[in-house]
JSON list of C-alpha atoms and ligand atoms in Angstrom, two decimals:
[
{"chain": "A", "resi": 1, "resn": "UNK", "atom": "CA", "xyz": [116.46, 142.38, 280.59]},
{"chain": "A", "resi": 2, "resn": "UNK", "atom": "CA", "xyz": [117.46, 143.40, 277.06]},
{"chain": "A", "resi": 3, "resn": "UNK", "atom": "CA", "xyz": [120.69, 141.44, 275.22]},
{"chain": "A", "resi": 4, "resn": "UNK", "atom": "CA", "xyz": [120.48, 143.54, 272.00]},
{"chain": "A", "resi": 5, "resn": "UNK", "atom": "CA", "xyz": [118.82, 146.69, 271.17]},
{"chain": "A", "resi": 6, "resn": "UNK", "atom": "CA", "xyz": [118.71, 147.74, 267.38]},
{"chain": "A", "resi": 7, "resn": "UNK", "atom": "CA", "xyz": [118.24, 151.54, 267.73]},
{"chain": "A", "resi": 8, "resn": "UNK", "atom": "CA", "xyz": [117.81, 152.54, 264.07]},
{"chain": "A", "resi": 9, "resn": "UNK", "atom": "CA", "xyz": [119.11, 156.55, 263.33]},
{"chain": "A", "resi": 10, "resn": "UNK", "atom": "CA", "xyz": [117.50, 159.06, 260.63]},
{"chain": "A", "resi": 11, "resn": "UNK", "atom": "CA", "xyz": [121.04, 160.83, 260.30]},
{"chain": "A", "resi": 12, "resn": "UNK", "atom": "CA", "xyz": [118.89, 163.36, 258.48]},
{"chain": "A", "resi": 13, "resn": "UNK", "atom": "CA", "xyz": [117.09, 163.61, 261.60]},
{"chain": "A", "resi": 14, "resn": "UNK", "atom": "CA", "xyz": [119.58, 165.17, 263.96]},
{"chain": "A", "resi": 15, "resn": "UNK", "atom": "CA", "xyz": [116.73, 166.66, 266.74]},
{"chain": "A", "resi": 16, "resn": "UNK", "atom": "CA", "xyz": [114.90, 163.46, 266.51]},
{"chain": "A", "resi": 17, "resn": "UNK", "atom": "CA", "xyz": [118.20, 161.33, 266.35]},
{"chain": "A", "resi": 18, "resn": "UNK", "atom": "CA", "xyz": [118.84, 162.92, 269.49]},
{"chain": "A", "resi": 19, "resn": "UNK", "atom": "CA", "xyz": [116.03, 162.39, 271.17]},
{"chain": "A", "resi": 20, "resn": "UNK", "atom": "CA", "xyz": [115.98, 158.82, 271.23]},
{"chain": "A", "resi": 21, "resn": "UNK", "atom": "CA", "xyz": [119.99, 158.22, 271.80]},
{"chain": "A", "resi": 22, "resn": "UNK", "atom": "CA", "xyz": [118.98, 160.16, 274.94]},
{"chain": "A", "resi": 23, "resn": "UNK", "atom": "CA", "xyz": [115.83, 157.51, 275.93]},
{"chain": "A", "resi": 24, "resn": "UNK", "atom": "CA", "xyz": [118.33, 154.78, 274.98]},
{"chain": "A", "resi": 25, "resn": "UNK", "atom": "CA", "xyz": [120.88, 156.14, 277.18]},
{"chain": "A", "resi": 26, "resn": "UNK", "atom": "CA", "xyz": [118.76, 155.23, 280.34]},
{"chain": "A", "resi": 27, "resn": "UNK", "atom": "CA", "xyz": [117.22, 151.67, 278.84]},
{"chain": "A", "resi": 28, "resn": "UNK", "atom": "CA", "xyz": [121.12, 150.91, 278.18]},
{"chain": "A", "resi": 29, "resn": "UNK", "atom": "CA", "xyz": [122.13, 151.15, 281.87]},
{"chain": "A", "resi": 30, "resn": "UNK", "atom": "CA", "xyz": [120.09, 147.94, 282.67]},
{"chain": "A", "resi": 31, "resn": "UNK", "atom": "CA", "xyz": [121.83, 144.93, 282.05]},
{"chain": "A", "resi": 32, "resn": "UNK", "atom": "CA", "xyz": [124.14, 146.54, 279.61]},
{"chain": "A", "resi": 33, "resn": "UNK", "atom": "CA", "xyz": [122.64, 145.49, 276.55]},
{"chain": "A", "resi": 34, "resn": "UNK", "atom": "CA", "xyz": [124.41, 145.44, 272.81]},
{"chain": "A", "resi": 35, "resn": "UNK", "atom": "CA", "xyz": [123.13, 149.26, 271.18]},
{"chain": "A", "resi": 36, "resn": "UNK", "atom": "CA", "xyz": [123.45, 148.95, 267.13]},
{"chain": "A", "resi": 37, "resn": "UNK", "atom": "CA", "xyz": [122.76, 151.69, 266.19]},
{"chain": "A", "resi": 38, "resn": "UNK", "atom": "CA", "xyz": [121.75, 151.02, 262.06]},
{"chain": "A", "resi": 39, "resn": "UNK", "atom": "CA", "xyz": [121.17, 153.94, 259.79]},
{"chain": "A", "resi": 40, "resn": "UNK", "atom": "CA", "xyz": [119.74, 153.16, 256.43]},
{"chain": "A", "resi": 41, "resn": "UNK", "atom": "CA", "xyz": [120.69, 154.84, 252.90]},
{"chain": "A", "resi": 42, "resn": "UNK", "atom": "CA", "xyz": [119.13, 154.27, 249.93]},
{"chain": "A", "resi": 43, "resn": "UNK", "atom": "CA", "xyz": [120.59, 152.37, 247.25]},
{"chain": "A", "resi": 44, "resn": "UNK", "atom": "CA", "xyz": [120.93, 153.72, 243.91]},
{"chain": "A", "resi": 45, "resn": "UNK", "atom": "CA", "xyz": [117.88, 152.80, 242.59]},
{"chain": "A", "resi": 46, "resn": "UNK", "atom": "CA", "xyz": [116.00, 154.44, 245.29]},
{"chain": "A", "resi": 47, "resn": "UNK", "atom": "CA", "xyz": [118.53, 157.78, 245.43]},
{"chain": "A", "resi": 48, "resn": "UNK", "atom": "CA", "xyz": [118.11, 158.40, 241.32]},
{"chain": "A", "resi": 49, "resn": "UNK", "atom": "CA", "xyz": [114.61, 157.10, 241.31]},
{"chain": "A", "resi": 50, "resn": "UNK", "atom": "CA", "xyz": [115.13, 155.32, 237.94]},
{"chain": "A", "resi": 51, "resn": "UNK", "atom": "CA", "xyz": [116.02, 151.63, 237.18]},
{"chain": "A", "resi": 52, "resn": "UNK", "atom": "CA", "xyz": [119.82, 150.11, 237.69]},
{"chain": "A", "resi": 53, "resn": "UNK", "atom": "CA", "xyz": [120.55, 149.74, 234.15]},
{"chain": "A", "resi": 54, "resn": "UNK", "atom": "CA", "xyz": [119.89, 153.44, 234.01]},
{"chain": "A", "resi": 55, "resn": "UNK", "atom": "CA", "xyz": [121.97, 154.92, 236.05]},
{"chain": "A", "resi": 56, "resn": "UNK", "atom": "CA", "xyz": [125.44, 156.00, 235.14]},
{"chain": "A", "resi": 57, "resn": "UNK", "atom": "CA", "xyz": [128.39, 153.51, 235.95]},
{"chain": "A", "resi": 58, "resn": "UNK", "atom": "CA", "xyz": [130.09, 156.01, 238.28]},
{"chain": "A", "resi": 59, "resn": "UNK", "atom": "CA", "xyz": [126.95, 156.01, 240.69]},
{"chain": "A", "resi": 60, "resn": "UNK", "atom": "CA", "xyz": [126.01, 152.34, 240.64]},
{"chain": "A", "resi": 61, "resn": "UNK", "atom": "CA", "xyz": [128.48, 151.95, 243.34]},
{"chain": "A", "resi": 62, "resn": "UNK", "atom": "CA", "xyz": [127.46, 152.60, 247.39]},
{"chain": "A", "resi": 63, "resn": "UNK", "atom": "CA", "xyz": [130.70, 152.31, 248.64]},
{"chain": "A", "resi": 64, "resn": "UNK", "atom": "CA", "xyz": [131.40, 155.96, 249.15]},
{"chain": "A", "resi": 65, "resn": "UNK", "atom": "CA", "xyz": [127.87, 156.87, 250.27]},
{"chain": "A", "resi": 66, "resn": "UNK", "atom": "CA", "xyz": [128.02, 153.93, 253.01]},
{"chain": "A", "resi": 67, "resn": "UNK", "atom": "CA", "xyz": [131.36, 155.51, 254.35]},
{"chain": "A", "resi": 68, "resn": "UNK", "atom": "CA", "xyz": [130.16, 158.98, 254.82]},
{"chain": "A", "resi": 69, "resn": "UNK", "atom": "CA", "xyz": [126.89, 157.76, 256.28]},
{"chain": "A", "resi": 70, "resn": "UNK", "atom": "CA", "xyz": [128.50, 156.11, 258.79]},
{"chain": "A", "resi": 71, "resn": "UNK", "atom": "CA", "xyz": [131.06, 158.60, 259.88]},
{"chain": "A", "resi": 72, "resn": "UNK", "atom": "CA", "xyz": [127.79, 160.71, 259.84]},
{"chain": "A", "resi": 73, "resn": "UNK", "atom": "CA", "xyz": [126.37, 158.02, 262.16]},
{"chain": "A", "resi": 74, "resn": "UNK", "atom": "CA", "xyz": [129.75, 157.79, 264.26]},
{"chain": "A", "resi": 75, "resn": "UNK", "atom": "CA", "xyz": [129.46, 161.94, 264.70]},
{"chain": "A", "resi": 76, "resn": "UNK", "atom": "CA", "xyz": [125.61, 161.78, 266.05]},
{"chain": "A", "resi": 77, "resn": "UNK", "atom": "CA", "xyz": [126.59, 159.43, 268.79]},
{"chain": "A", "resi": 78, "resn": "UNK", "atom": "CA", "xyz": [129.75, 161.05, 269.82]},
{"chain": "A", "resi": 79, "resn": "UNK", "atom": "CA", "xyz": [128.33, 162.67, 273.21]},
{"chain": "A", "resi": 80, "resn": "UNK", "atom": "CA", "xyz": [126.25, 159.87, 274.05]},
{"chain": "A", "resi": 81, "resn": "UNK", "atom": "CA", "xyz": [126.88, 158.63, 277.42]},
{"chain": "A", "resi": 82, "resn": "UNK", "atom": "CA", "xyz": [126.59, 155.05, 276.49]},
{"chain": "A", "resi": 83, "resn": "UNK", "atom": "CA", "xyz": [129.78, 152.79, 276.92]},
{"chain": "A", "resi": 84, "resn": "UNK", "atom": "CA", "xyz": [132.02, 152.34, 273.77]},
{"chain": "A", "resi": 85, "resn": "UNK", "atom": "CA", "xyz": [131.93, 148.77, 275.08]},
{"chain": "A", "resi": 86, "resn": "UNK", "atom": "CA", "xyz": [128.32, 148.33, 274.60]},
{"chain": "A", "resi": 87, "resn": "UNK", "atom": "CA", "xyz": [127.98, 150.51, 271.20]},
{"chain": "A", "resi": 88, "resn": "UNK", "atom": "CA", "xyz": [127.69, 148.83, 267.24]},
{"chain": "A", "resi": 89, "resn": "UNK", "atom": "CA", "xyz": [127.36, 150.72, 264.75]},
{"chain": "A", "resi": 90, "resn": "UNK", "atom": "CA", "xyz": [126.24, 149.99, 261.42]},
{"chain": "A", "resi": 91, "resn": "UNK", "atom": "CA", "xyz": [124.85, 151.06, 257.68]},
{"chain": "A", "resi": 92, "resn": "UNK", "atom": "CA", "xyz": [122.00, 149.53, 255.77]},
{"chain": "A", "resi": 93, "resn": "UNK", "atom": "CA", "xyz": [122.02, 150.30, 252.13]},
{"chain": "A", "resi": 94, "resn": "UNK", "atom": "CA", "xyz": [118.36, 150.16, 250.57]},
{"chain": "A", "resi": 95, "resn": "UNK", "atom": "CA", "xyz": [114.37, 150.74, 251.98]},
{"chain": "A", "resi": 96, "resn": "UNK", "atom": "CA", "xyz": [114.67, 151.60, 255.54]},
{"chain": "A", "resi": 97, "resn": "UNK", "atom": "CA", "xyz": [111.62, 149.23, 256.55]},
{"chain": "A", "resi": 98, "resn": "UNK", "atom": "CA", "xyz": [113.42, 146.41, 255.43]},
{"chain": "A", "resi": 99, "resn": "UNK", "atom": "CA", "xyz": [116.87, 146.74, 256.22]},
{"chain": "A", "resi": 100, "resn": "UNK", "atom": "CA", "xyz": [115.79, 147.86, 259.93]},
{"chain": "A", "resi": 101, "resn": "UNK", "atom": "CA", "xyz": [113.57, 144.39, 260.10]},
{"chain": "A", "resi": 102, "resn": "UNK", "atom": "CA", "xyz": [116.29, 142.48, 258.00]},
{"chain": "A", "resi": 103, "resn": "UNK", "atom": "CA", "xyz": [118.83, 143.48, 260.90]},
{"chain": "A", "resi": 104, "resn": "UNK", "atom": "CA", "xyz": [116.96, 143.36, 263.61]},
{"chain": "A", "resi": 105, "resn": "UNK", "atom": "CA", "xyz": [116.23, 139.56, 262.75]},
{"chain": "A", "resi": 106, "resn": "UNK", "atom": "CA", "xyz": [119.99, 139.02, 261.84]},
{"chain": "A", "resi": 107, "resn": "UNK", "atom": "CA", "xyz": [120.97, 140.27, 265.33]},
{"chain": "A", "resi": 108, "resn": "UNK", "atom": "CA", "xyz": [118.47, 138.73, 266.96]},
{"chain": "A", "resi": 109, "resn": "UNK", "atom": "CA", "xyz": [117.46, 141.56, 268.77]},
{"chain": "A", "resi": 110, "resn": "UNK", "atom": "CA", "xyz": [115.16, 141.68, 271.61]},
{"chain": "A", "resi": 111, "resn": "UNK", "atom": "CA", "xyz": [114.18, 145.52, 271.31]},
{"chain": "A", "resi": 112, "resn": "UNK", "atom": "CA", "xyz": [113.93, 147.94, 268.46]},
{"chain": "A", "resi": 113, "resn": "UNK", "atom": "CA", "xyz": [113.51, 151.45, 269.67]},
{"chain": "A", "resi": 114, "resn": "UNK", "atom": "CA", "xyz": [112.33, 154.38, 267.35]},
{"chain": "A", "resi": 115, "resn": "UNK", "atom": "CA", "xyz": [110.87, 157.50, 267.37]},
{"chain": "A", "resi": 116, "resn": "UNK", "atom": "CA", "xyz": [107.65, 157.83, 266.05]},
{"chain": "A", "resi": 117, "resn": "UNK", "atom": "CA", "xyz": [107.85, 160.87, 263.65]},
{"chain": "A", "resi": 118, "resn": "UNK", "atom": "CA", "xyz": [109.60, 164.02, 262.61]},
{"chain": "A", "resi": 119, "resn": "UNK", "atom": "CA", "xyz": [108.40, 166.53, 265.22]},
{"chain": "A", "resi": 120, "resn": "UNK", "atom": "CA", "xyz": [107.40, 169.04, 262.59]},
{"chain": "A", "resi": 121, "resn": "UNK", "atom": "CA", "xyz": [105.36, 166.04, 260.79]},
{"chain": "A", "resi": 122, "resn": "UNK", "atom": "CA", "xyz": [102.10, 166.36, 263.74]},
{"chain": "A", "resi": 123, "resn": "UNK", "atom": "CA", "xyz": [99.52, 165.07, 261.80]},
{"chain": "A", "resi": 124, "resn": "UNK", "atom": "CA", "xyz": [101.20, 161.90, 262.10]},
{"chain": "A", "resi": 125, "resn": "UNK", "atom": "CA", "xyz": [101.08, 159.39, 265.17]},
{"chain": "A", "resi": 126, "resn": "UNK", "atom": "CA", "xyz": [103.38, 157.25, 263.30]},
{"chain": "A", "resi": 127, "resn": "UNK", "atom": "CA", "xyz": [105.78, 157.94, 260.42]},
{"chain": "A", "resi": 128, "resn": "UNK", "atom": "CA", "xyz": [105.64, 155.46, 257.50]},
{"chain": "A", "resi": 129, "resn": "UNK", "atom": "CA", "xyz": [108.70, 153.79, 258.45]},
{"chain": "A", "resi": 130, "resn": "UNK", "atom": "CA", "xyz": [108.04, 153.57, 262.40]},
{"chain": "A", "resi": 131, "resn": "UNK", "atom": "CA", "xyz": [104.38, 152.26, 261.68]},
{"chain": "A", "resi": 132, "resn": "UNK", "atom": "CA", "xyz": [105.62, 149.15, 259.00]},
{"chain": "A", "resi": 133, "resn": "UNK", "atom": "CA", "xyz": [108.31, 148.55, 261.95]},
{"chain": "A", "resi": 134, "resn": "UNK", "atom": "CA", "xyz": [105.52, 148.57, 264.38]},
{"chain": "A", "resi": 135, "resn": "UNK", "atom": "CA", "xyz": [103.33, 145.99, 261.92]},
{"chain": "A", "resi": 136, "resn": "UNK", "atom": "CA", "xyz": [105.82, 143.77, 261.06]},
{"chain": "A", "resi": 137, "resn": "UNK", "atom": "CA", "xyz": [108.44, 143.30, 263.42]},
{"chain": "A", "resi": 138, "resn": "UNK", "atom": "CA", "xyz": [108.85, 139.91, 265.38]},
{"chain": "A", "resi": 139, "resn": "UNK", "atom": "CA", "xyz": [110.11, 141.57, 268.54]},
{"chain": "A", "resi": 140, "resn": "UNK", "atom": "CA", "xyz": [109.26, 144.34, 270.80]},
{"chain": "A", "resi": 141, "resn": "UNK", "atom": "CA", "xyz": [109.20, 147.75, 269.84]},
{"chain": "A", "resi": 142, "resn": "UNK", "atom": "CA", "xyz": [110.00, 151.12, 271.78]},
{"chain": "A", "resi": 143, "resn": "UNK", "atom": "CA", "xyz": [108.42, 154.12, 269.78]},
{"chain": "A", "resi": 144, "resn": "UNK", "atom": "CA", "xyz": [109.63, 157.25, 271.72]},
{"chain": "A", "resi": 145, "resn": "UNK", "atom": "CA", "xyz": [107.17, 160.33, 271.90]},
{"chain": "B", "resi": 201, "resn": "ADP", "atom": "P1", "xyz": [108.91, 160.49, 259.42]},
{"chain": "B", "resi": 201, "resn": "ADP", "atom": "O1", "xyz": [108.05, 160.03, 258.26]},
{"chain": "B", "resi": 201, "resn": "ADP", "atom": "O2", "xyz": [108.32, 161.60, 260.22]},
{"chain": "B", "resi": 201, "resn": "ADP", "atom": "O3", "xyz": [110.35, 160.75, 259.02]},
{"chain": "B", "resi": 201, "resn": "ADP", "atom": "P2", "xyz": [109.65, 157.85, 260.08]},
{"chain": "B", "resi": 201, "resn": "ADP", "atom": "O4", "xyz": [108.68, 156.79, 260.47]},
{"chain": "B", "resi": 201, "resn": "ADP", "atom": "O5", "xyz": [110.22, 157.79, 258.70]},
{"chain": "B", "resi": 201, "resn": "ADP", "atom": "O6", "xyz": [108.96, 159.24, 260.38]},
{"chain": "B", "resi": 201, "resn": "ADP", "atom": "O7", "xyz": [110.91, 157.87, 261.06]},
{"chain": "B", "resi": 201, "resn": "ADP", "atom": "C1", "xyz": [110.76, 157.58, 262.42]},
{"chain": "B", "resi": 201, "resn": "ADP", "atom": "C2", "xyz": [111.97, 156.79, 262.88]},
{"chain": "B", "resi": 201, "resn": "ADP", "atom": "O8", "xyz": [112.23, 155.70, 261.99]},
{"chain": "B", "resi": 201, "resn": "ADP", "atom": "C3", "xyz": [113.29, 157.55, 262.93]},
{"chain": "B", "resi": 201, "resn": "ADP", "atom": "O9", "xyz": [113.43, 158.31, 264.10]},
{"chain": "B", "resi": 201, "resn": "ADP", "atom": "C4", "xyz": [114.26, 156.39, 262.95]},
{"chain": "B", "resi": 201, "resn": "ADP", "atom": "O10", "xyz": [114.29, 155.75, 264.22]},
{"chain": "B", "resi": 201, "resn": "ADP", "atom": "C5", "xyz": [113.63, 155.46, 261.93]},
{"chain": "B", "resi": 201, "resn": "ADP", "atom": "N1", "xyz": [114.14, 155.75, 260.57]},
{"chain": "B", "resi": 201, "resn": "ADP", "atom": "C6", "xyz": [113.51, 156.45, 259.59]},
{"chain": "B", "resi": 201, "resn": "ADP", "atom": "N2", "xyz": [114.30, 156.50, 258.49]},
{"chain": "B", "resi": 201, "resn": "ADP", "atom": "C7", "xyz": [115.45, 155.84, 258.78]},
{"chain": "B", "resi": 201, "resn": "ADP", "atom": "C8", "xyz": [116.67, 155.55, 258.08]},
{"chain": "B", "resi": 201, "resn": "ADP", "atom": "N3", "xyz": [116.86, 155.94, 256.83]},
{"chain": "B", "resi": 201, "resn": "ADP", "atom": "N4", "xyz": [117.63, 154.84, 258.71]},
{"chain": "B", "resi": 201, "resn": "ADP", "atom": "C9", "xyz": [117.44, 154.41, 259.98]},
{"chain": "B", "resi": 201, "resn": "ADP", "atom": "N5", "xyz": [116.34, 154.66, 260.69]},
{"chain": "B", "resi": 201, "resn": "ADP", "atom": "C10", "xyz": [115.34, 155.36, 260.12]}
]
């Protein structure tokens, strides 16, 4: 079965977040595969929107951003009934897409599970980032409905 599952978290997304970690929780008790668990922030260019030389000294750095993400992260998986053992967590800082593929290929992971969309967001079957995961990863992918 599965080695290594890259189950990549919208921490903005706490219904949806939860969703999935629940799915997982069931795919995890086979095997006991690796979970990372990967959230994604955007890097400064991305957050103000303008170019790096722009933005004041005091924000180029990601440092503090990347630490409350991932106590953020840490807090959305606290109930989760999957082994400490099994769980990684990490966070990616720049375009979702890529850091989720970039990841997934450094890991070597057999699985990426998602969720397809915000709830609220129905017109969609996929969001953007679950459909360029879909396109262009190299492995399986799990999109939870
Ligand atoms: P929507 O456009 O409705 O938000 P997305 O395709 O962006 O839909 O999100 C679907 C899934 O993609 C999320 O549940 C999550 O698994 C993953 N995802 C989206 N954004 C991020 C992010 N910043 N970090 C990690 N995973 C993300």
């Amino acid at each position: 079965m599965y080695k290594k599952i890259l189950v990549p978290i919208d921490i903005l997304e706490d219904e949806l977040s939860q969703e999935l970690i629940t799915h997982i929780e069931q795919i995890a008790q086979v095997g006991k595969p690796e979970i990372h668990f990967l959230t994604v922030i955007p890097n400064a260019e991305l957050f103000f929107g303008i170019e790096f030389a722009a933005i004041p000294e005091k924000f180029k750095d990601s440092s503090e951003r990347t630490r409350l993400a991932f106590i953020a992260l840490q807090d959305m998986i606290k109930d989760t009934k999957i082994p400490d053992e099994q769980i990684v967590c990490n966070v990616g800082v720049g375009n979702a897409k890529d850091e989720i593929l970039e990841y997934a290929r450094q890991i070597d992971a057999d699985l990426i599970a998602i969720a397809s969309h915000r709830p609220n967001v129905s017109s969609y079957l996929l969001g953007s980032t679950a459909s360029s995961i879909v396109r262009h990863a190299k492995m399986s992918v799990l999109v939870i409905r």
